[in-house]
Amino acid sequence: MSTLELEINDERLKHIHINKSTPSKLIEIYAKKIMEFIAPIYEIFKDDGEYRDWYITTTIRFASSEIESYRPSPLPANTEAGPIHERLYIYLLTLPFLHFVGEYQRIVESENEELSKYQIEPLFTQALSSPSEGDALLRPVTSLAAIHSFLQTNANELARLVHQATGYELRSSEITNIADETQKVLHAYVFHEWHRTDHDVVNISMADCVAALLAITIQKKIKTKYTPYWKGQSSSEKTVFRLLSHLDTSRDIEELYEEDYIPQGAMLTLYHRYCIAYALLFGRSNRMEAFMRFQIVYLKHMTIAHSHFDLEAGNEYETNINMFCEYLIQYIEDQATSRAM
């Protein structure tokens, strides 16, 4: 990359970097954009009682279908393509983001099928109708820094909840034995929600802990093998590892900010399992799967935008998709208002 940069003049290089954010920044930007589109759907049906989740799920699925089938005006061909070194540089900048979307799609589609084999009871569904029970489950009670102590103190209760949810017999000592892996999964949750956050911030609930423990417990039962996704590489060229081996319990979370030693796909797989476990505990698996599908559909459009060497054309494609999403959500809001009237 550094050698290619030498071949591009400073003004053009600056223009490229303005239009091509780092993969981590792109993921952060698009995560926020997706929530901007989804949040109004949650708000529209907030007072629909027992049918709320059904309305939300159905609406998100409708939105995903519309976005997936939408085709903006075709991107123009590169009539004046840049020199080969510039095109290669742009491609290499984009490649990690393409890896991410491809891997995320593979994980969501394969993991949904894999987890359907393992029954998790909707243990917490009734708690949502009880303010006191809901508060006990959802109120933040611990932090990443204090999670080992919290798991040890509450090991008996957590083991009981895991058993009720799955039927798996789990001794309290086993809770503390998987505390390091559980902390890594909860870090993925915290980072996804708030990005880099002080480890002493209390932002983890009892329900979060149960879902993270389920993610690790299920993995220890099914022993998924993990192979990273690289765009353009066949499966025969990849090395296979056990999923949990990537969490490297000898290294702490702070080191993740210095060296991302956990492969993206391994962390995504476990975080996805956490999300599905959490949704199943509250009887919201269909809603979660609909949300994941929406993410994939939107991100696939973004890969088209970022796969074009004409930066302006790629930006125009992204703008058109975002405008369509905004119009679509407005249409949904208008239809919901008409229904209410």
GROMACS .gro file of C-alpha atoms in nm:
model
  341
    1MET     CA    1   0.000   0.000   0.000
    2SER     CA    2   0.275   0.244   0.093
    3THR     CA    3   0.451   0.176  -0.237
    4LEU     CA    4   0.131   0.241  -0.433
    5GLU     CA    5   0.077   0.567  -0.243
    6LEU     CA    6   0.407   0.697  -0.379
    7GLU     CA    7   0.266   0.663  -0.730
    8ILE     CA    8  -0.039   0.883  -0.658
    9ASN     CA    9  -0.008   1.259  -0.631
   10ASP     CA   10  -0.092   1.415  -0.294
   11GLU     CA   11  -0.409   1.593  -0.405
   12ARG     CA   12  -0.555   1.277  -0.560
   13LEU     CA   13  -0.453   1.069  -0.259
   14LYS     CA   14  -0.628   1.311  -0.025
   15HIS     CA   15  -0.941   1.295  -0.243
   16ILE     CA   16  -0.937   0.914  -0.230
   17HIS     CA   17  -0.909   0.905   0.149
   18ILE     CA   18  -1.189   1.158   0.190
   19ASN     CA   19  -1.415   0.925  -0.009
   20LYS     CA   20  -1.284   0.595   0.130
   21SER     CA   21  -1.308   0.565   0.508
   22THR     CA   22  -1.134   0.283   0.693
   23PRO     CA   23  -1.333  -0.043   0.717
   24SER     CA   24  -1.394   0.002   1.091
   25LYS     CA   25  -1.520   0.356   1.033
   26LEU     CA   26  -1.746   0.240   0.748
   27ILE     CA   27  -1.893  -0.033   0.969
   28GLU     CA   28  -1.957   0.225   1.243
   29ILE     CA   29  -2.117   0.470   0.998
   30TYR     CA   30  -2.343   0.207   0.844
   31ALA     CA   31  -2.444   0.060   1.181
   32LYS     CA   32  -2.568   0.406   1.283
   33LYS     CA   33  -2.739   0.457   0.947
   34ILE     CA   34  -2.921   0.122   0.975
   35MET     CA   35  -3.046   0.212   1.322
   36GLU     CA   36  -3.169   0.549   1.187
   37PHE     CA   37  -3.384   0.356   0.940
   38ILE     CA   38  -3.501   0.088   1.186
   39ALA     CA   39  -3.572   0.308   1.492
   40PRO     CA   40  -3.890   0.467   1.347
   41ILE     CA   41  -4.034   0.118   1.289
   42TYR     CA   42  -3.988   0.035   1.658
   43GLU     CA   43  -4.147   0.367   1.751
   44ILE     CA   44  -4.447   0.325   1.519
   45PHE     CA   45  -4.560   0.004   1.688
   46LYS     CA   46  -4.455   0.076   2.046
   47ASP     CA   47  -4.819   0.080   2.168
   48ASP     CA   48  -4.945  -0.228   1.982
   49GLY     CA   49  -4.931  -0.459   2.283
   50GLU     CA   50  -4.903  -0.831   2.216
   51TYR     CA   51  -4.892  -0.776   1.838
   52ARG     CA   52  -4.601  -0.530   1.858
   53ASP     CA   53  -4.324  -0.778   1.772
   54TRP     CA   54  -4.527  -0.928   1.487
   55TYR     CA   55  -4.587  -0.584   1.333
   56ILE     CA   56  -4.221  -0.488   1.375
   57THR     CA   57  -4.095  -0.815   1.224
   58THR     CA   58  -4.335  -0.802   0.929
   59THR     CA   59  -4.252  -0.439   0.857
   60ILE     CA   60  -3.876  -0.491   0.870
   61ARG     CA   61  -3.911  -0.788   0.634
   62PHE     CA   62  -4.117  -0.574   0.396
   63ALA     CA   63  -3.854  -0.298   0.408
   64SER     CA   64  -3.573  -0.548   0.345
   65SER     CA   65  -3.754  -0.691   0.043
   66GLU     CA   66  -3.812  -0.345  -0.105
   67ILE     CA   67  -3.451  -0.237  -0.051
   68GLU     CA   68  -3.315  -0.563  -0.192
   69SER     CA   69  -3.518  -0.529  -0.512
   70TYR     CA   70  -3.445  -0.157  -0.556
   71ARG     CA   71  -3.207  -0.080  -0.838
   72PRO     CA   72  -3.077   0.275  -0.871
   73SER     CA   73  -2.966   0.399  -1.208
   74PRO     CA   74  -2.675   0.181  -1.323
   75LEU     CA   75  -2.332   0.309  -1.231
   76PRO     CA   76  -2.166   0.456  -1.539
   77ALA     CA   77  -1.880   0.267  -1.694
   78ASN     CA   78  -1.535   0.403  -1.620
   79THR     CA   79  -1.489   0.587  -1.947
   80GLU     CA   80  -1.170   0.745  -1.815
   81ALA     CA   81  -1.043   0.481  -1.577
   82GLY     CA   82  -0.756   0.587  -1.357
   83PRO     CA   83  -0.413   0.432  -1.390
   84ILE     CA   84  -0.378   0.071  -1.279
   85HIS     CA   85  -0.184   0.154  -0.962
   86GLU     CA   86  -0.460   0.392  -0.850
   87ARG     CA   87  -0.735   0.139  -0.919
   88LEU     CA   88  -0.540  -0.129  -0.731
   89TYR     CA   89  -0.492   0.109  -0.437
   90ILE     CA   90  -0.866   0.186  -0.422
   91TYR     CA   91  -0.948  -0.185  -0.444
   92LEU     CA   92  -0.710  -0.272  -0.158
   93LEU     CA   93  -0.864   0.003   0.057
   94THR     CA   94  -1.208  -0.144  -0.009
   95LEU     CA   95  -1.120  -0.514   0.021
   96PRO     CA   96  -1.140  -0.542   0.406
   97PHE     CA   97  -1.494  -0.399   0.396
   98LEU     CA   98  -1.591  -0.650   0.126
   99HIS     CA   99  -1.444  -0.928   0.343
  100PHE     CA  100  -1.653  -0.804   0.637
  101VAL     CA  101  -1.986  -0.798   0.451
  102GLY     CA  102  -1.925  -1.137   0.287
  103GLU     CA  103  -1.831  -1.293   0.620
  104TYR     CA  104  -2.122  -1.131   0.802
  105GLN     CA  105  -2.369  -1.263   0.545
  106ARG     CA  106  -2.222  -1.613   0.569
  107ILE     CA  107  -2.237  -1.608   0.949
  108VAL     CA  108  -2.596  -1.487   0.971
  109GLU     CA  109  -2.726  -1.736   0.716
  110SER     CA  110  -2.534  -2.039   0.846
  111GLU     CA  111  -2.568  -1.963   1.217
  112ASN     CA  112  -2.945  -1.916   1.205
  113GLU     CA  113  -2.973  -2.267   1.065
  114GLU     CA  114  -2.718  -2.407   1.312
  115LEU     CA  115  -2.880  -2.258   1.620
  116SER     CA  116  -3.227  -2.375   1.519
  117LYS     CA  117  -3.113  -2.721   1.633
  118TYR     CA  118  -3.069  -2.600   1.991
  119GLN     CA  119  -3.378  -2.503   2.185
  120ILE     CA  120  -3.358  -2.198   2.409
  121GLU     CA  121  -3.674  -2.142   2.608
  122PRO     CA  122  -3.827  -1.789   2.606
  123LEU     CA  123  -3.745  -1.769   2.975
  124PHE     CA  124  -3.778  -1.393   3.008
  125THR     CA  125  -4.090  -1.327   2.799
  126GLN     CA  126  -4.324  -1.285   3.094
  127ALA     CA  127  -4.077  -1.058   3.270
  128LEU     CA  128  -4.140  -0.786   3.012
  129SER     CA  129  -4.497  -0.745   3.141
  130SER     CA  130  -4.375  -0.707   3.500
  131PRO     CA  131  -4.192  -0.379   3.573
  132SER     CA  132  -4.005  -0.525   3.871
  133GLU     CA  133  -3.899  -0.848   3.694
  134GLY     CA  134  -3.811  -0.661   3.375
  135ASP     CA  135  -3.600  -0.413   3.572
  136ALA     CA  136  -3.412  -0.694   3.750
  137LEU     CA  137  -3.318  -0.849   3.415
  138LEU     CA  138  -3.257  -0.540   3.203
  139ARG     CA  139  -3.108  -0.290   3.450
  140PRO     CA  140  -2.729  -0.254   3.408
  141VAL     CA  141  -2.564  -0.419   3.708
  142THR     CA  142  -2.199  -0.474   3.618
  143SER     CA  143  -1.915  -0.369   3.389
  144LEU     CA  144  -1.652  -0.539   3.175
  145ALA     CA  145  -1.394  -0.466   3.444
  146ALA     CA  146  -1.606  -0.627   3.718
  147ILE     CA  147  -1.759  -0.912   3.518
  148HIS     CA  148  -1.541  -1.188   3.667
  149SER     CA  149  -1.642  -1.090   4.018
  150PHE     CA  150  -2.008  -1.060   3.917
  151LEU     CA  151  -2.012  -1.405   3.754
  152GLN     CA  152  -1.850  -1.561   4.059
  153THR     CA  153  -2.089  -1.392   4.304
  154ASN     CA  154  -2.397  -1.484   4.099
  155ALA     CA  155  -2.277  -1.821   3.968
  156ASN     CA  156  -2.555  -2.026   4.127
  157GLU     CA  157  -2.833  -1.803   3.992
  158LEU     CA  158  -2.677  -1.785   3.647
  159ALA     CA  159  -2.629  -2.163   3.631
  160ARG     CA  160  -2.994  -2.206   3.728
  161LEU     CA  161  -3.107  -1.969   3.449
  162VAL     CA  162  -2.889  -2.140   3.188
  163HIS     CA  163  -3.035  -2.476   3.293
  164GLN     CA  164  -3.393  -2.344   3.273
  165ALA     CA  165  -3.329  -2.195   2.930
  166THR     CA  166  -3.152  -2.492   2.771
  167GLY     CA  167  -3.177  -2.796   2.996
  168TYR     CA  168  -2.797  -2.802   3.019
  169GLU     CA  169  -2.668  -2.888   3.365
  170LEU     CA  170  -2.408  -2.627   3.450
  171ARG     CA  171  -2.224  -2.623   3.782
  172SER     CA  172  -2.149  -2.287   3.940
  173SER     CA  173  -1.776  -2.363   3.907
  174GLU     CA  174  -1.820  -2.394   3.531
  175ILE     CA  175  -1.952  -2.036   3.519
  176THR     CA  176  -1.624  -1.905   3.659
  177ASN     CA  177  -1.425  -2.136   3.430
  178ILE     CA  178  -1.573  -1.971   3.119
  179ALA     CA  179  -1.560  -1.616   3.261
  180ASP     CA  180  -1.278  -1.509   3.025
  181GLU     CA  181  -1.465  -1.621   2.713
  182THR     CA  182  -1.789  -1.468   2.845
  183GLN     CA  183  -1.611  -1.136   2.899
  184LYS     CA  184  -1.490  -1.137   2.537
  185VAL     CA  185  -1.845  -1.193   2.409
  186LEU     CA  186  -1.979  -0.915   2.632
  187HIS     CA  187  -1.702  -0.688   2.510
  188ALA     CA  188  -1.828  -0.746   2.153
  189TYR     CA  189  -2.176  -0.643   2.269
  190VAL     CA  190  -2.052  -0.332   2.450
  191PHE     CA  191  -1.830  -0.230   2.158
  192HIS     CA  192  -2.114  -0.282   1.911
  193GLU     CA  193  -2.350  -0.067   2.117
  194TRP     CA  194  -2.118   0.212   2.236
  195HIS     CA  195  -1.785   0.155   2.057
  196ARG     CA  196  -1.475   0.200   2.270
  197THR     CA  197  -1.595   0.252   2.627
  198ASP     CA  198  -1.424   0.269   2.965
  199HIS     CA  199  -1.429  -0.080   3.114
  200ASP     CA  200  -1.558   0.053   3.446
  201VAL     CA  201  -1.883   0.180   3.296
  202VAL     CA  202  -2.177  -0.021   3.430
  203ASN     CA  203  -2.363  -0.119   3.112
  204ILE     CA  204  -2.417  -0.497   3.136
  205SER     CA  205  -2.742  -0.649   3.265
  206MET     CA  206  -2.826  -0.990   3.410
  207ALA     CA  207  -2.998  -1.079   3.080
  208ASP     CA  208  -2.679  -0.986   2.891
  209CYS     CA  209  -2.478  -1.221   3.112
  210VAL     CA  210  -2.719  -1.511   3.059
  211ALA     CA  211  -2.715  -1.460   2.679
  212ALA     CA  212  -2.333  -1.446   2.672
  213LEU     CA  213  -2.308  -1.761   2.884
  214LEU     CA  214  -2.550  -1.935   2.648
  215ALA     CA  215  -2.335  -1.836   2.349
  216ILE     CA  216  -2.027  -1.993   2.508
  217THR     CA  217  -2.213  -2.296   2.647
  218ILE     CA  218  -2.369  -2.377   2.309
  219GLN     CA  219  -2.030  -2.346   2.141
  220LYS     CA  220  -1.877  -2.592   2.388
  221LYS     CA  221  -2.155  -2.836   2.298
  222ILE     CA  222  -2.146  -2.804   1.918
  223LYS     CA  223  -1.774  -2.720   1.872
  224THR     CA  224  -1.809  -2.513   1.556
  225LYS     CA  225  -1.504  -2.501   1.334
  226TYR     CA  226  -1.421  -2.157   1.204
  227THR     CA  227  -1.271  -2.066   0.867
  228PRO     CA  228  -1.221  -1.700   0.780
  229TYR     CA  229  -1.392  -1.553   0.475
  230TRP     CA  230  -1.172  -1.388   0.216
  231LYS     CA  231  -1.331  -1.257  -0.101
  232GLY     CA  232  -1.205  -1.453  -0.399
  233GLN     CA  233  -1.056  -1.743  -0.201
  234SER     CA  234  -1.199  -2.095  -0.219
  235SER     CA  235  -1.273  -2.298   0.093
  236SER     CA  236  -1.002  -2.549   0.004
  237GLU     CA  237  -0.737  -2.281   0.052
  238LYS     CA  238  -0.841  -2.199   0.410
  239THR     CA  239  -0.715  -2.324   0.743
  240VAL     CA  240  -0.974  -2.459   0.987
  241PHE     CA  241  -0.965  -2.373   1.360
  242ARG     CA  242  -1.188  -2.432   1.660
  243LEU     CA  243  -1.390  -2.118   1.720
  244LEU     CA  244  -1.317  -2.064   2.090
  245SER     CA  245  -0.942  -2.108   2.038
  246HIS     CA  246  -0.937  -1.763   1.878
  247LEU     CA  247  -1.049  -1.585   2.197
  248ASP     CA  248  -0.703  -1.635   2.351
  249THR     CA  249  -0.790  -1.615   2.720
  250SER     CA  250  -0.424  -1.537   2.802
  251ARG     CA  251  -0.469  -1.187   2.659
  252ASP     CA  252  -0.690  -0.912   2.795
  253ILE     CA  253  -0.944  -0.688   2.624
  254GLU     CA  254  -0.725  -0.377   2.642
  255GLU     CA  255  -0.480  -0.549   2.406
  256LEU     CA  256  -0.757  -0.573   2.146
  257TYR     CA  257  -0.723  -0.199   2.091
  258GLU     CA  258  -0.352  -0.237   2.026
  259GLU     CA  259  -0.368  -0.557   1.822
  260ASP     CA  260  -0.695  -0.705   1.701
  261TYR     CA  261  -0.591  -1.058   1.791
  262ILE     CA  262  -0.941  -1.206   1.765
  263PRO     CA  263  -1.034  -1.269   1.399
  264GLN     CA  264  -1.329  -1.059   1.291
  265GLY     CA  265  -1.537  -1.358   1.181
  266ALA     CA  266  -1.480  -1.553   1.503
  267MET     CA  267  -1.593  -1.256   1.711
  268LEU     CA  268  -1.887  -1.190   1.479
  269THR     CA  269  -2.000  -1.552   1.506
  270LEU     CA  270  -2.001  -1.547   1.885
  271TYR     CA  271  -2.160  -1.201   1.899
  272HIS     CA  272  -2.430  -1.319   1.660
  273ARG     CA  273  -2.494  -1.616   1.887
  274TYR     CA  274  -2.523  -1.378   2.180
  275CYS     CA  275  -2.781  -1.172   1.986
  276ILE     CA  276  -2.983  -1.479   1.889
  277ALA     CA  277  -2.968  -1.622   2.244
  278TYR     CA  278  -3.083  -1.286   2.384
  279ALA     CA  279  -3.368  -1.270   2.132
  280LEU     CA  280  -3.476  -1.629   2.206
  281LEU     CA  281  -3.478  -1.562   2.581
  282PHE     CA  282  -3.732  -1.285   2.519
  283GLY     CA  283  -3.924  -1.471   2.247
  284ARG     CA  284  -3.804  -1.235   1.973
  285SER     CA  285  -3.602  -1.457   1.741
  286ASN     CA  286  -3.809  -1.372   1.431
  287ARG     CA  287  -3.765  -1.003   1.496
  288MET     CA  288  -3.388  -1.044   1.540
  289GLU     CA  289  -3.355  -1.248   1.220
  290ALA     CA  290  -3.553  -0.981   1.031
  291PHE     CA  291  -3.319  -0.712   1.163
  292MET     CA  292  -3.010  -0.912   1.061
  293ARG     CA  293  -3.159  -0.959   0.714
  294PHE     CA  294  -3.215  -0.584   0.684
  295GLN     CA  295  -2.850  -0.525   0.774
  296ILE     CA  296  -2.726  -0.766   0.508
  297VAL     CA  297  -2.947  -0.623   0.234
  298TYR     CA  298  -2.832  -0.268   0.310
  299LEU     CA  299  -2.464  -0.361   0.340
  300LYS     CA  300  -2.470  -0.551   0.011
  301HIS     CA  301  -2.579  -0.229  -0.160
  302MET     CA  302  -2.289  -0.052   0.011
  303THR     CA  303  -2.045  -0.310  -0.128
  304ILE     CA  304  -2.167  -0.219  -0.478
  305ALA     CA  305  -2.104   0.147  -0.406
  306HIS     CA  306  -1.754   0.077  -0.276
  307SER     CA  307  -1.663  -0.165  -0.555
  308HIS     CA  308  -1.662   0.111  -0.815
  309PHE     CA  309  -1.335   0.281  -0.906
  310ASP     CA  310  -1.520   0.601  -0.998
  311LEU     CA  311  -1.547   0.754  -0.650
  312GLU     CA  312  -1.816   1.005  -0.746
  313ALA     CA  313  -2.033   0.736  -0.908
  314GLY     CA  314  -1.997   0.518  -0.598
  315ASN     CA  315  -2.099   0.808  -0.376
  316GLU     CA  316  -2.400   0.874  -0.597
  317TYR     CA  317  -2.507   0.509  -0.571
  318GLU     CA  318  -2.482   0.523  -0.190
  319THR     CA  319  -2.679   0.849  -0.178
  320ASN     CA  320  -2.953   0.702  -0.396
  321ILE     CA  321  -2.986   0.397  -0.169
  322ASN     CA  322  -3.004   0.612   0.142
  323MET     CA  323  -3.265   0.839  -0.016
  324PHE     CA  324  -3.474   0.537  -0.115
  325CYS     CA  325  -3.453   0.403   0.242
  326GLU     CA  326  -3.563   0.739   0.381
  327TYR     CA  327  -3.861   0.755   0.141
  328LEU     CA  328  -3.949   0.395   0.225
  329ILE     CA  329  -3.951   0.457   0.602
  330GLN     CA  330  -4.158   0.771   0.548
  331TYR     CA  331  -4.405   0.565   0.343
  332ILE     CA  332  -4.427   0.309   0.625
  333GLU     CA  333  -4.487   0.585   0.880
  334ASP     CA  334  -4.761   0.738   0.661
  335GLN     CA  335  -4.932   0.400   0.620
  336ALA     CA  336  -4.918   0.338   0.996
  337THR     CA  337  -5.068   0.682   1.062
  338SER     CA  338  -5.350   0.611   0.817
  339ARG     CA  339  -5.416   0.275   0.986
  340ALA     CA  340  -5.432   0.442   1.329
  341MET     CA  341  -5.679   0.702   1.204
   0.00000   0.00000   0.00000
